[in-house]
PDB file of C-alpha atoms in Angstrom:
ATOM      1  CA  MET B   1     -34.862 -64.206 -17.589  1.00 46.00           C
ATOM      2  CA  PHE B   2     -33.849 -60.661 -16.758  1.00 38.00           C
ATOM      3  CA  ASP B   3     -36.563 -60.545 -14.090  1.00 42.00           C
ATOM      4  CA  LYS B   4     -35.175 -63.702 -12.523  1.00 43.00           C
ATOM      5  CA  TYR B   5     -31.675 -62.180 -12.548  1.00 41.00           C
ATOM      6  CA  VAL B   6     -32.978 -59.058 -10.846  1.00 39.00           C
ATOM      7  CA  LEU B   7     -34.801 -61.087  -8.187  1.00 43.00           C
ATOM      8  CA  LYS B   8     -31.749 -63.280  -7.627  1.00 45.00           C
ATOM      9  CA  HIS B   9     -29.394 -60.346  -7.208  1.00 45.00           C
ATOM     10  CA  LYS B  10     -31.825 -57.858  -5.697  1.00 44.00           C
ATOM     11  CA  THR B  11     -29.837 -57.518  -2.483  1.00 47.00           C
ATOM     12  CA  HIS B  12     -26.661 -56.757  -4.408  1.00 48.00           C
ATOM     13  CA  LEU B  13     -28.453 -54.285  -6.667  1.00 43.00           C
ATOM     14  CA  ASP B  14     -29.956 -52.480  -3.685  1.00 51.00           C
ATOM     15  CA  LEU B  15     -26.526 -52.225  -2.137  1.00 57.00           C
ATOM     16  CA  PHE B  16     -25.070 -51.009  -5.426  1.00 53.00           C
ATOM     17  CA  THR B  17     -27.810 -48.373  -5.758  1.00 51.00           C
ATOM     18  CA  LYS B  18     -27.197 -47.145  -2.238  1.00 50.00           C
ATOM     19  CA  VAL B  19     -23.454 -46.965  -2.792  1.00 55.00           C
ATOM     20  CA  LYS B  20     -23.998 -45.191  -6.107  1.00 54.00           C
ATOM     21  CA  SER B  21     -26.349 -42.652  -4.483  1.00 52.00           C
ATOM     22  CA  LEU B  22     -23.955 -42.138  -1.608  1.00 58.00           C
ATOM     23  CA  PHE B  23     -21.117 -41.618  -4.085  1.00 60.00           C
ATOM     24  CA  LYS B  24     -23.157 -38.990  -5.952  1.00 54.00           C
ATOM     25  CA  ILE B  25     -23.911 -37.178  -2.690  1.00 52.00           C
ATOM     26  CA  MET B  26     -20.235 -37.226  -1.761  1.00 60.00           C
ATOM     27  CA  ILE B  27     -19.312 -35.763  -5.154  1.00 57.00           C
ATOM     28  CA  LEU B  28     -21.851 -32.958  -4.698  1.00 51.00           C
ATOM     29  CA  ILE B  29     -20.564 -32.209  -1.202  1.00 53.00           C
ATOM     30  CA  ILE B  30     -16.973 -32.136  -2.450  1.00 59.00           C
ATOM     31  CA  GLN B  31     -17.977 -29.829  -5.325  1.00 55.00           C
ATOM     32  CA  ASP B  32     -19.795 -27.458  -2.970  1.00 52.00           C
ATOM     33  CA  GLU B  33     -16.944 -27.428  -0.476  1.00 53.00           C
ATOM     34  CA  PHE B  34     -14.394 -26.858  -3.248  1.00 55.00           C
ATOM     35  CA  HIS B  35     -16.487 -23.992  -4.604  1.00 54.00           C
ATOM     36  CA  ILE B  36     -16.642 -22.305  -1.181  1.00 50.00           C
ATOM     37  CA  TYR B  37     -12.937 -22.944  -0.586  1.00 52.00           C
ATOM     38  CA  TYR B  38     -12.165 -21.410  -3.983  1.00 53.00           C
ATOM     39  CA  CYS B  39     -14.367 -18.403  -3.267  1.00 55.00           C
ATOM     40  CA  LYS B  40     -12.622 -17.707   0.015  1.00 49.00           C
ATOM     41  CA  PHE B  41      -9.213 -17.476  -1.567  1.00 51.00           C
ATOM     42  CA  ASN B  42     -10.193 -15.881  -4.870  1.00 51.00           C
ATOM     43  CA  LYS B  43     -12.928 -13.534  -3.753  1.00 46.00           C
ATOM     44  CA  LYS B  44     -11.500 -10.400  -5.352  1.00 43.00           C
ATOM     45  CA  ARG B  45     -11.568 -11.888  -8.882  1.00 42.00           C
ATOM     46  CA  HIS B  46     -14.289 -14.433  -8.226  1.00 41.00           C
ATOM     47  CA  THR B  47     -16.344 -14.448 -11.436  1.00 38.00           C
ATOM     48  CA  ARG B  48     -13.281 -14.262 -13.637  1.00 35.00           C
ATOM     49  CA  PHE B  49     -12.414 -17.839 -12.668  1.00 37.00           C
ATOM     50  CA  ALA B  50     -15.497 -19.553 -11.251  1.00 40.00           C
ATOM     51  CA  PRO B  51     -19.194 -19.500 -12.122  1.00 45.00           C
ATOM     52  CA  GLU B  52     -21.563 -17.916  -9.663  1.00 46.00           C
ATOM     53  CA  ASP B  53     -23.438 -20.328  -7.430  1.00 48.00           C
ATOM     54  CA  GLU B  54     -26.538 -19.016  -5.635  1.00 48.00           C
ATOM     55  CA  LYS B  55     -26.123 -21.723  -2.964  1.00 45.00           C
ATOM     56  CA  CYS B  56     -22.698 -20.354  -2.014  1.00 52.00           C
ATOM     57  CA  TYR B  57     -22.901 -17.728   0.740  1.00 45.00           C
ATOM     58  CA  ILE B  58     -19.695 -16.104  -0.488  1.00 45.00           C
ATOM     59  CA  CYS B  59     -21.123 -15.802  -4.002  1.00 51.00           C
ATOM     60  CA  ARG B  60     -24.190 -14.109  -2.589  1.00 46.00           C
ATOM     61  CA  SER B  61     -22.175 -11.740  -0.431  1.00 47.00           C
ATOM     62  CA  VAL B  62     -19.994 -10.523  -3.289  1.00 46.00           C
ATOM     63  CA  LYS B  63     -22.485 -10.843  -6.144  1.00 45.00           C
ATOM     64  CA  THR B  64     -22.826  -7.115  -6.759  1.00 43.00           C
ATOM     65  CA  ASP B  65     -19.094  -6.510  -6.896  1.00 45.00           C
ATOM     66  CA  THR B  66     -18.080  -9.565  -8.866  1.00 44.00           C
ATOM     67  CA  MET B  67     -20.777  -9.253 -11.504  1.00 41.00           C
ATOM     68  CA  LYS B  68     -19.372  -5.859 -12.359  1.00 55.00           C
ATOM     69  CA  ASN B  69     -15.751  -7.103 -12.382  1.00 79.00           C
ATOM     70  CA  LYS B  70     -14.581  -3.964 -10.660  1.00 89.00           C
ATOM     71  CA  PRO B  71     -10.985  -2.875 -11.276  1.00 94.00           C
ATOM     72  CA  ILE B  72      -8.724  -3.466  -8.283  1.00 96.00           C
ATOM     73  CA  LEU B  73      -7.600  -0.144  -6.809  1.00 97.00           C
ATOM     74  CA  VAL B  74      -4.810  -0.351  -4.232  1.00 98.00           C
ATOM     75  CA  ILE B  75      -3.998   2.714  -2.119  1.00 98.00           C
ATOM     76  CA  SER B  76      -0.863   3.094   0.000  1.00 97.00           C
ATOM     77  CA  THR B  77      -1.320   5.848   2.584  1.00 97.00           C
ATOM     78  CA  GLY B  78       1.058   7.566   4.976  1.00 94.00           C
ATOM     79  CA  ALA B  79       1.080  10.276   7.616  1.00 91.00           C
ATOM     80  CA  GLY B  80       0.081  13.004   5.160  1.00 92.00           C
ATOM     81  CA  ILE B  81      -3.490  11.764   4.793  1.00 96.00           C
ATOM     82  CA  SER B  82      -4.118  11.868   8.562  1.00 94.00           C
ATOM     83  CA  ALA B  83      -2.292  15.153   9.142  1.00 92.00           C
ATOM     84  CA  GLU B  84      -5.316  17.028   7.778  1.00 94.00           C
ATOM     85  CA  SER B  85      -7.391  15.455  10.551  1.00 95.00           C
ATOM     86  CA  GLY B  86      -5.053  16.887  13.177  1.00 91.00           C
ATOM     87  CA  ILE B  87      -3.048  13.715  13.806  1.00 89.00           C
ATOM     88  CA  THR B  88       0.515  14.680  14.708  1.00 77.00           C
ATOM     89  CA  THR B  89       3.451  13.235  12.803  1.00 68.00           C
ATOM     90  CA  PHE B  90       7.189  13.269  13.266  1.00 59.00           C
ATOM     91  CA  ARG B  91       7.857  13.330   9.511  1.00 52.00           C
ATOM     92  CA  ASP B  92       8.513  17.071   9.375  1.00 49.00           C
ATOM     93  CA  ALA B  93       9.530  17.633  12.980  1.00 48.00           C
ATOM     94  CA  GLY B  94      13.259  17.023  12.813  1.00 51.00           C
ATOM     95  CA  GLY B  95      13.037  13.557  14.339  1.00 49.00           C
ATOM     96  CA  LEU B  96      10.919  14.706  17.277  1.00 52.00           C
ATOM     97  CA  TRP B  97       7.411  13.483  17.997  1.00 65.00           C
ATOM     98  CA  GLU B  98       5.529  15.588  20.540  1.00 66.00           C
ATOM     99  CA  ASN B  99       8.957  16.778  21.764  1.00 75.00           C
ATOM    100  CA  TYR B 100      10.196  13.219  22.294  1.00 83.00           C
ATOM    101  CA  PRO B 101      13.073  11.746  20.261  1.00 86.00           C
ATOM    102  CA  VAL B 102      11.364   9.214  18.022  1.00 87.00           C
ATOM    103  CA  MET B 103      13.647   6.357  19.025  1.00 90.00           C
ATOM    104  CA  GLN B 104      12.687   6.809  22.692  1.00 92.00           C
ATOM    105  CA  VAL B 105       8.979   6.276  22.090  1.00 93.00           C
ATOM    106  CA  ALA B 106       8.770   4.287  18.851  1.00 92.00           C
ATOM    107  CA  SER B 107      11.597   1.753  18.910  1.00 94.00           C
ATOM    108  CA  ALA B 108      12.057  -1.696  20.395  1.00 96.00           C
ATOM    109  CA  GLN B 109      15.095  -0.432  22.286  1.00 96.00           C
ATOM    110  CA  GLY B 110      13.153   2.534  23.669  1.00 96.00           C
ATOM    111  CA  PHE B 111      10.375   0.238  24.901  1.00 97.00           C
ATOM    112  CA  ALA B 112      12.875  -2.096  26.544  1.00 97.00           C
ATOM    113  CA  GLN B 113      14.608   0.805  28.299  1.00 97.00           C
ATOM    114  CA  ASN B 114      11.542   2.732  29.441  1.00 97.00           C
ATOM    115  CA  PRO B 115       8.240   0.888  28.915  1.00 97.00           C
ATOM    116  CA  GLU B 116       6.344   3.312  31.166  1.00 97.00           C
ATOM    117  CA  LEU B 117       7.292   6.260  28.938  1.00 96.00           C
ATOM    118  CA  VAL B 118       6.185   4.384  25.834  1.00 97.00           C
ATOM    119  CA  HIS B 119       2.856   3.333  27.367  1.00 97.00           C
ATOM    120  CA  ASN B 120       2.177   6.945  28.451  1.00 96.00           C
ATOM    121  CA  PHE B 121       3.099   8.241  25.011  1.00 94.00           C
ATOM    122  CA  TYR B 122       0.568   6.020  23.251  1.00 95.00           C
ATOM    123  CA  ASN B 123      -2.074   6.717  25.906  1.00 96.00           C
ATOM    124  CA  LYS B 124      -1.837  10.377  24.820  1.00 93.00           C
ATOM    125  CA  ARG B 125      -1.962   9.415  21.134  1.00 93.00           C
ATOM    126  CA  ARG B 126      -5.216   7.499  21.717  1.00 95.00           C
ATOM    127  CA  LYS B 127      -6.840  10.485  23.409  1.00 94.00           C
ATOM    128  CA  GLU B 128      -5.721  12.627  20.494  1.00 92.00           C
ATOM    129  CA  LEU B 129      -7.221  10.125  18.059  1.00 95.00           C
ATOM    130  CA  LEU B 130     -10.644  10.265  19.733  1.00 94.00           C
ATOM    131  CA  LYS B 131     -10.809  13.997  18.953  1.00 94.00           C
ATOM    132  CA  ALA B 132      -9.922  13.471  15.289  1.00 96.00           C
ATOM    133  CA  GLU B 133     -12.399  12.818  12.485  1.00 97.00           C
ATOM    134  CA  PRO B 134     -11.895  11.309   9.025  1.00 98.00           C
ATOM    135  CA  ASN B 135     -11.240  14.046   6.484  1.00 98.00           C
ATOM    136  CA  GLY B 136     -12.333  14.414   2.872  1.00 97.00           C
ATOM    137  CA  ALA B 137      -9.515  12.207   1.577  1.00 98.00           C
ATOM    138  CA  HIS B 138     -10.492   9.305   3.853  1.00 98.00           C
ATOM    139  CA  LYS B 139     -14.127   9.654   2.823  1.00 98.00           C
ATOM    140  CA  ALA B 140     -13.278   9.913  -0.881  1.00 98.00           C
ATOM    141  CA  LEU B 141     -11.385   6.616  -0.708  1.00 98.00           C
ATOM    142  CA  ALA B 142     -14.395   4.926   0.879  1.00 98.00           C
ATOM    143  CA  GLU B 143     -16.667   6.365  -1.831  1.00 97.00           C
ATOM    144  CA  LEU B 144     -14.487   4.818  -4.547  1.00 97.00           C
ATOM    145  CA  GLU B 145     -15.660   1.384  -3.420  1.00 96.00           C
ATOM    146  CA  LYS B 146     -18.792   1.979  -5.506  1.00 94.00           C
ATOM    147  CA  ASP B 147     -16.740   1.674  -8.698  1.00 93.00           C
ATOM    148  CA  PHE B 148     -13.586  -0.148  -7.598  1.00 95.00           C
ATOM    149  CA  ASP B 149     -12.485  -3.096  -5.527  1.00 96.00           C
ATOM    150  CA  VAL B 150     -10.506  -0.927  -3.091  1.00 97.00           C
ATOM    151  CA  TYR B 151      -7.699  -2.103  -0.820  1.00 98.00           C
ATOM    152  CA  VAL B 152      -6.043   0.385   1.545  1.00 98.00           C
ATOM    153  CA  ILE B 153      -2.537  -0.380   2.797  1.00 98.00           C
ATOM    154  CA  THR B 154      -1.667   2.168   5.448  1.00 97.00           C
ATOM    155  CA  GLN B 155       1.423   3.026   7.444  1.00 94.00           C
ATOM    156  CA  ASN B 156      -0.821   4.931   9.854  1.00 95.00           C
ATOM    157  CA  VAL B 157      -1.827   3.469  13.191  1.00 95.00           C
ATOM    158  CA  ASP B 158      -5.083   5.449  13.501  1.00 96.00           C
ATOM    159  CA  ASP B 159      -8.508   4.077  12.571  1.00 96.00           C
ATOM    160  CA  LEU B 160      -9.645   6.971  10.359  1.00 98.00           C
ATOM    161  CA  HIS B 161      -9.881   4.836   7.211  1.00 98.00           C
ATOM    162  CA  GLU B 162     -12.209   2.398   8.957  1.00 98.00           C
ATOM    163  CA  ARG B 163     -14.297   5.198  10.470  1.00 97.00           C
ATOM    164  CA  ALA B 164     -14.648   6.768   7.025  1.00 98.00           C
ATOM    165  CA  GLY B 165     -16.134   3.517   5.736  1.00 97.00           C
ATOM    166  CA  SER B 166     -13.250   1.724   4.009  1.00 97.00           C
ATOM    167  CA  LYS B 167     -13.838  -2.014   4.235  1.00 96.00           C
ATOM    168  CA  ASN B 168     -10.445  -3.469   3.304  1.00 97.00           C
ATOM    169  CA  VAL B 169      -7.698  -1.848   5.383  1.00 98.00           C
ATOM    170  CA  LEU B 170      -4.318  -3.437   6.073  1.00 98.00           C
ATOM    171  CA  HIS B 171      -2.214  -1.753   8.762  1.00 97.00           C
ATOM    172  CA  LEU B 172       1.523  -2.178   8.263  1.00 96.00           C
ATOM    173  CA  HIS B 173       2.699  -0.519  11.463  1.00 95.00           C
ATOM    174  CA  GLY B 174       0.042  -1.675  13.901  1.00 96.00           C
ATOM    175  CA  GLU B 175      -3.100  -0.113  15.339  1.00 97.00           C
ATOM    176  CA  LEU B 176      -3.311   2.471  18.081  1.00 96.00           C
ATOM    177  CA  MET B 177      -6.597   1.203  19.513  1.00 97.00           C
ATOM    178  CA  LYS B 178      -5.197  -2.280  20.069  1.00 98.00           C
ATOM    179  CA  ILE B 179      -2.693  -3.829  22.454  1.00 98.00           C
ATOM    180  CA  ARG B 180      -0.849  -7.119  22.159  1.00 98.00           C
ATOM    181  CA  SER B 181       0.953  -9.604  24.306  1.00 98.00           C
ATOM    182  CA  VAL B 182       4.609  -8.827  24.992  1.00 97.00           C
ATOM    183  CA  SER B 183       5.528 -12.483  24.494  1.00 95.00           C
ATOM    184  CA  ASN B 184       3.012 -13.487  21.800  1.00 95.00           C
ATOM    185  CA  PRO B 185       2.543 -10.984  18.947  1.00 93.00           C
ATOM    186  CA  ASP B 186      -0.464 -12.923  17.675  1.00 95.00           C
ATOM    187  CA  TYR B 187      -2.453 -12.333  20.866  1.00 97.00           C
ATOM    188  CA  ILE B 188      -4.216  -8.980  20.334  1.00 97.00           C
ATOM    189  CA  GLU B 189      -6.987  -7.179  22.209  1.00 97.00           C
ATOM    190  CA  THR B 190      -8.987  -4.111  21.162  1.00 97.00           C
ATOM    191  CA  LEU B 191      -9.383  -1.195  23.555  1.00 96.00           C
ATOM    192  CA  ASP B 192     -12.626   0.738  23.942  1.00 92.00           C
ATOM    193  CA  THR B 193     -13.150   4.440  24.559  1.00 90.00           C
ATOM    194  CA  ASP B 194     -13.660   3.862  28.285  1.00 89.00           C
ATOM    195  CA  HIS B 195     -10.375   1.963  28.680  1.00 91.00           C
ATOM    196  CA  LEU B 196      -7.719   3.814  26.698  1.00 94.00           C
ATOM    197  CA  GLU B 197      -4.811   3.795  29.115  1.00 96.00           C
ATOM    198  CA  THR B 198      -2.272   1.029  29.597  1.00 97.00           C
ATOM    199  CA  THR B 199       0.805   0.650  31.785  1.00 97.00           C
ATOM    200  CA  PRO B 200       3.608  -1.920  32.110  1.00 97.00           C
ATOM    201  CA  ALA B 201       1.326  -3.617  34.662  1.00 97.00           C
ATOM    202  CA  THR B 202      -1.534  -4.074  32.151  1.00 97.00           C
ATOM    203  CA  ARG B 203      -2.461  -7.710  31.611  1.00 97.00           C
ATOM    204  CA  GLY B 204      -4.519  -9.232  28.840  1.00 96.00           C
ATOM    205  CA  ARG B 205      -7.513 -11.469  29.374  1.00 95.00           C
ATOM    206  CA  ASN B 206      -5.096 -14.398  29.033  1.00 95.00           C
ATOM    207  CA  GLY B 207      -2.877 -13.006  31.811  1.00 96.00           C
ATOM    208  CA  ASP B 208      -0.024 -11.876  29.539  1.00 97.00           C
ATOM    209  CA  PRO B 209       1.760  -8.537  30.028  1.00 97.00           C
ATOM    210  CA  MET B 210       0.558  -6.231  27.241  1.00 98.00           C
ATOM    211  CA  ARG B 211       2.164  -3.511  25.096  1.00 98.00           C
ATOM    212  CA  PRO B 212       0.914  -1.119  22.398  1.00 98.00           C
ATOM    213  CA  HIS B 213       0.072  -2.967  19.173  1.00 98.00           C
ATOM    214  CA  ILE B 214       2.615  -0.894  17.285  1.00 96.00           C
ATOM    215  CA  VAL B 215       5.401  -2.105  15.014  1.00 96.00           C
ATOM    216  CA  PHE B 216       8.352  -0.298  16.539  1.00 95.00           C
ATOM    217  CA  PHE B 217      11.484   0.681  14.695  1.00 92.00           C
ATOM    218  CA  GLN B 218      13.938  -2.255  14.884  1.00 93.00           C
ATOM    219  CA  GLU B 219      11.051  -4.742  14.562  1.00 95.00           C
ATOM    220  CA  PRO B 220       9.948  -6.656  11.441  1.00 94.00           C
ATOM    221  CA  VAL B 221       6.769  -5.624   9.627  1.00 94.00           C
ATOM    222  CA  PRO B 222       4.587  -8.769   9.766  1.00 94.00           C
ATOM    223  CA  ASN B 223       2.021  -7.642   7.173  1.00 95.00           C
ATOM    224  CA  ILE B 224       4.486  -6.641   4.455  1.00 95.00           C
ATOM    225  CA  GLU B 225       4.207  -9.920   2.534  1.00 94.00           C
ATOM    226  CA  LYS B 226       0.422  -9.659   2.447  1.00 96.00           C
ATOM    227  CA  ALA B 227       0.783  -6.042   1.287  1.00 96.00           C
ATOM    228  CA  VAL B 228       3.059  -7.105  -1.568  1.00 95.00           C
ATOM    229  CA  GLU B 229       0.484  -9.682  -2.712  1.00 95.00           C
ATOM    230  CA  ILE B 230      -2.226  -7.028  -2.753  1.00 96.00           C
ATOM    231  CA  VAL B 231      -0.062  -4.575  -4.706  1.00 96.00           C
ATOM    232  CA  MET B 232       0.772  -7.244  -7.287  1.00 95.00           C
ATOM    233  CA  SER B 233      -2.964  -7.702  -7.928  1.00 95.00           C
ATOM    234  CA  ALA B 234      -3.596  -3.978  -8.506  1.00 95.00           C
ATOM    235  CA  ASP B 235      -5.091  -2.619 -11.733  1.00 95.00           C
ATOM    236  CA  ILE B 236      -4.396   0.899 -10.419  1.00 96.00           C
ATOM    237  CA  PHE B 237      -1.956   1.876  -7.656  1.00 97.00           C
ATOM    238  CA  VAL B 238      -2.051   5.110  -5.655  1.00 97.00           C
ATOM    239  CA  VAL B 239       0.333   6.518  -3.042  1.00 97.00           C
ATOM    240  CA  ILE B 240      -0.987   9.263  -0.734  1.00 97.00           C
ATOM    241  CA  GLY B 241       0.796  11.378   1.860  1.00 93.00           C
ATOM    242  CA  THR B 242       4.070   9.539   2.251  1.00 89.00           C
ATOM    243  CA  SER B 243       7.689  10.557   1.786  1.00 83.00           C
ATOM    244  CA  LEU B 244       8.555   7.151   0.263  1.00 82.00           C
ATOM    245  CA  ALA B 245      11.368   7.024   2.789  1.00 77.00           C
ATOM    246  CA  VAL B 246      10.141   4.489   5.374  1.00 76.00           C
ATOM    247  CA  TYR B 247      10.964   0.942   4.324  1.00 82.00           C
ATOM    248  CA  PRO B 248       9.739  -1.653   3.649  1.00 85.00           C
ATOM    249  CA  ALA B 249       6.474   0.236   2.936  1.00 84.00           C
ATOM    250  CA  ALA B 250       8.250   2.615   0.551  1.00 82.00           C
ATOM    251  CA  GLY B 251       9.236  -0.329  -1.631  1.00 90.00           C
ATOM    252  CA  LEU B 252       5.663  -1.428  -2.391  1.00 94.00           C
ATOM    253  CA  ILE B 253       5.635   0.615  -5.587  1.00 93.00           C
ATOM    254  CA  GLU B 254       8.311  -1.735  -6.934  1.00 91.00           C
ATOM    255  CA  TYR B 255       5.788  -4.588  -6.979  1.00 93.00           C
ATOM    256  CA  THR B 256       3.217  -2.998  -9.279  1.00 94.00           C
ATOM    257  CA  ARG B 257       2.625  -4.776 -12.568  1.00 92.00           C
ATOM    258  CA  PRO B 258       4.241  -3.073 -15.580  1.00 91.00           C
ATOM    259  CA  GLY B 259       1.960  -0.691 -17.426  1.00 91.00           C
ATOM    260  CA  ILE B 260      -0.712  -0.095 -14.781  1.00 94.00           C
ATOM    261  CA  PRO B 261      -1.613   3.524 -13.876  1.00 94.00           C
ATOM    262  CA  VAL B 262       0.269   4.772 -10.800  1.00 96.00           C
ATOM    263  CA  PHE B 263      -0.545   8.044  -8.993  1.00 97.00           C
ATOM    264  CA  TYR B 264       1.307   9.847  -6.206  1.00 97.00           C
ATOM    265  CA  ILE B 265      -0.455  12.526  -4.125  1.00 97.00           C
ATOM    266  CA  ASP B 266       1.721  14.665  -1.860  1.00 95.00           C
ATOM    267  CA  PRO B 267       2.390  18.420  -1.513  1.00 94.00           C
ATOM    268  CA  ASN B 268       6.125  17.709  -1.270  1.00 91.00           C
ATOM    269  CA  PRO B 269       6.569  14.496  -3.267  1.00 91.00           C
ATOM    270  CA  ALA B 270       9.758  12.478  -3.166  1.00 89.00           C
ATOM    271  CA  SER B 271      11.666  11.868  -6.366  1.00 86.00           C
ATOM    272  CA  THR B 272      10.020   9.395  -8.743  1.00 85.00           C
ATOM    273  CA  ALA B 273      12.981   9.343 -11.140  1.00 81.00           C
ATOM    274  CA  GLY B 274      13.032   5.556 -11.113  1.00 80.00           C
ATOM    275  CA  HIS B 275       9.349   5.439 -12.068  1.00 82.00           C
ATOM    276  CA  PRO B 276       8.794   7.662 -15.115  1.00 79.00           C
ATOM    277  CA  ASP B 277       5.193   6.496 -15.560  1.00 85.00           C
ATOM    278  CA  VAL B 278       4.040   7.793 -12.154  1.00 94.00           C
ATOM    279  CA  THR B 279       1.555  10.668 -12.321  1.00 95.00           C
ATOM    280  CA  VAL B 280       2.378  13.102  -9.508  1.00 96.00           C
ATOM    281  CA  ILE B 281      -0.411  15.229  -8.020  1.00 97.00           C
ATOM    282  CA  ARG B 282       1.416  17.880  -6.009  1.00 96.00           C
ATOM    283  CA  LYS B 283      -1.339  18.638  -3.507  1.00 96.00           C
ATOM    284  CA  LYS B 284      -2.445  17.772   0.011  1.00 96.00           C
ATOM    285  CA  ALA B 285      -4.438  14.584   0.385  1.00 97.00           C
ATOM    286  CA  THR B 286      -7.954  16.062   0.433  1.00 97.00           C
ATOM    287  CA  GLU B 287      -7.417  18.337  -2.549  1.00 97.00           C
ATOM    288  CA  GLY B 288      -5.434  15.715  -4.430  1.00 97.00           C
ATOM    289  CA  MET B 289      -8.184  13.156  -3.944  1.00 97.00           C
ATOM    290  CA  ARG B 290     -10.638  15.456  -5.697  1.00 97.00           C
ATOM    291  CA  ASP B 291      -8.378  15.446  -8.747  1.00 97.00           C
ATOM    292  CA  LEU B 292      -7.799  11.716  -8.548  1.00 97.00           C
ATOM    293  CA  THR B 293     -11.516  10.971  -8.236  1.00 96.00           C
ATOM    294  CA  GLU B 294     -12.179  12.792 -11.511  1.00 95.00           C
ATOM    295  CA  ILE B 295      -9.360  10.890 -13.210  1.00 95.00           C
ATOM    296  CA  LEU B 296     -10.632   7.544 -11.927  1.00 94.00           C
ATOM    297  CA  HIS B 297     -14.217   8.224 -12.946  1.00 89.00           C
ATOM    298  CA  ALA B 298     -12.958   8.942 -16.472  1.00 88.00           C
ATOM    299  CA  TYR B 299     -11.044   5.643 -16.287  1.00 81.00           C
ATOM    300  CA  VAL B 300     -14.225   3.769 -15.359  1.00 79.00           C
ATOM    301  CA  GLU B 301     -16.233   5.339 -18.184  1.00 78.00           C
ATOM    302  CA  LYS B 302     -13.483   4.547 -20.678  1.00 75.00           C
ATOM    303  CA  HIS B 303     -13.389   0.879 -19.694  1.00 67.00           C
ATOM    304  CA  LYS B 304     -17.178   0.508 -19.810  1.00 66.00           C
ATOM    305  CA  LYS B 305     -17.116   1.100 -23.559  1.00 59.00           C
TER     306      LYS B 305
END
């Protein structure tokens, strides 16, 4: 009788089987897509929340890091780390930068009043940058990626962190080797070593007038929210070569989780009275990074046990 039922309803059963198989395939596709979507937005703590999947290209790309569950090390760097590479700064120059009042060459008002001066100023800064090389502090930060999940948040507009090998660098104040549209801040182009100079007449590939990709004084800092998110995820937070006087970057330390180790490297550190748990290393960036590297290696060994 069952055989007769099967024969009678064979067409319906075939359709049901096909629908059932299709449904299973859809479920698998949804699971795979969800896994990849999850990986993209939770990459830094991937294996703490999701199992590894060899079919997922993101899993494969971060397998080494995530299997070790590296501590998240967030570094906030300022002018002091690049000064040792010969990059000029106005921090200790009485408000002058290469003999120019800072507000003439690094403010929105200054650019509006004399765009040619501002373009020429940053043309010179790019030529200066090409002569500079990453120093020991830049290289030490890149080396720490072997043991830590390192994120660099920098106020500097040079590319010395990237050239030293750091993979995760967030620039708060723009990038010297890039230009952007005057009317559309999201349209950005990268300059090459053969085309360093720009003028008010420079046009982008889209035809827009272009300006240095620098966050001028009097302008908002578009990456600050992303920087805050990174700092909030830190297991260890380090500040290097900054006076803690330029906001909003100076306020990042306020977003660290209570109880995590915080270090501050600077030969002339600002007051940390409001942060009694901060360990101050009163040295220049390169020398201070040697001390910090020893401390962090001891931290890694301690947490392996």
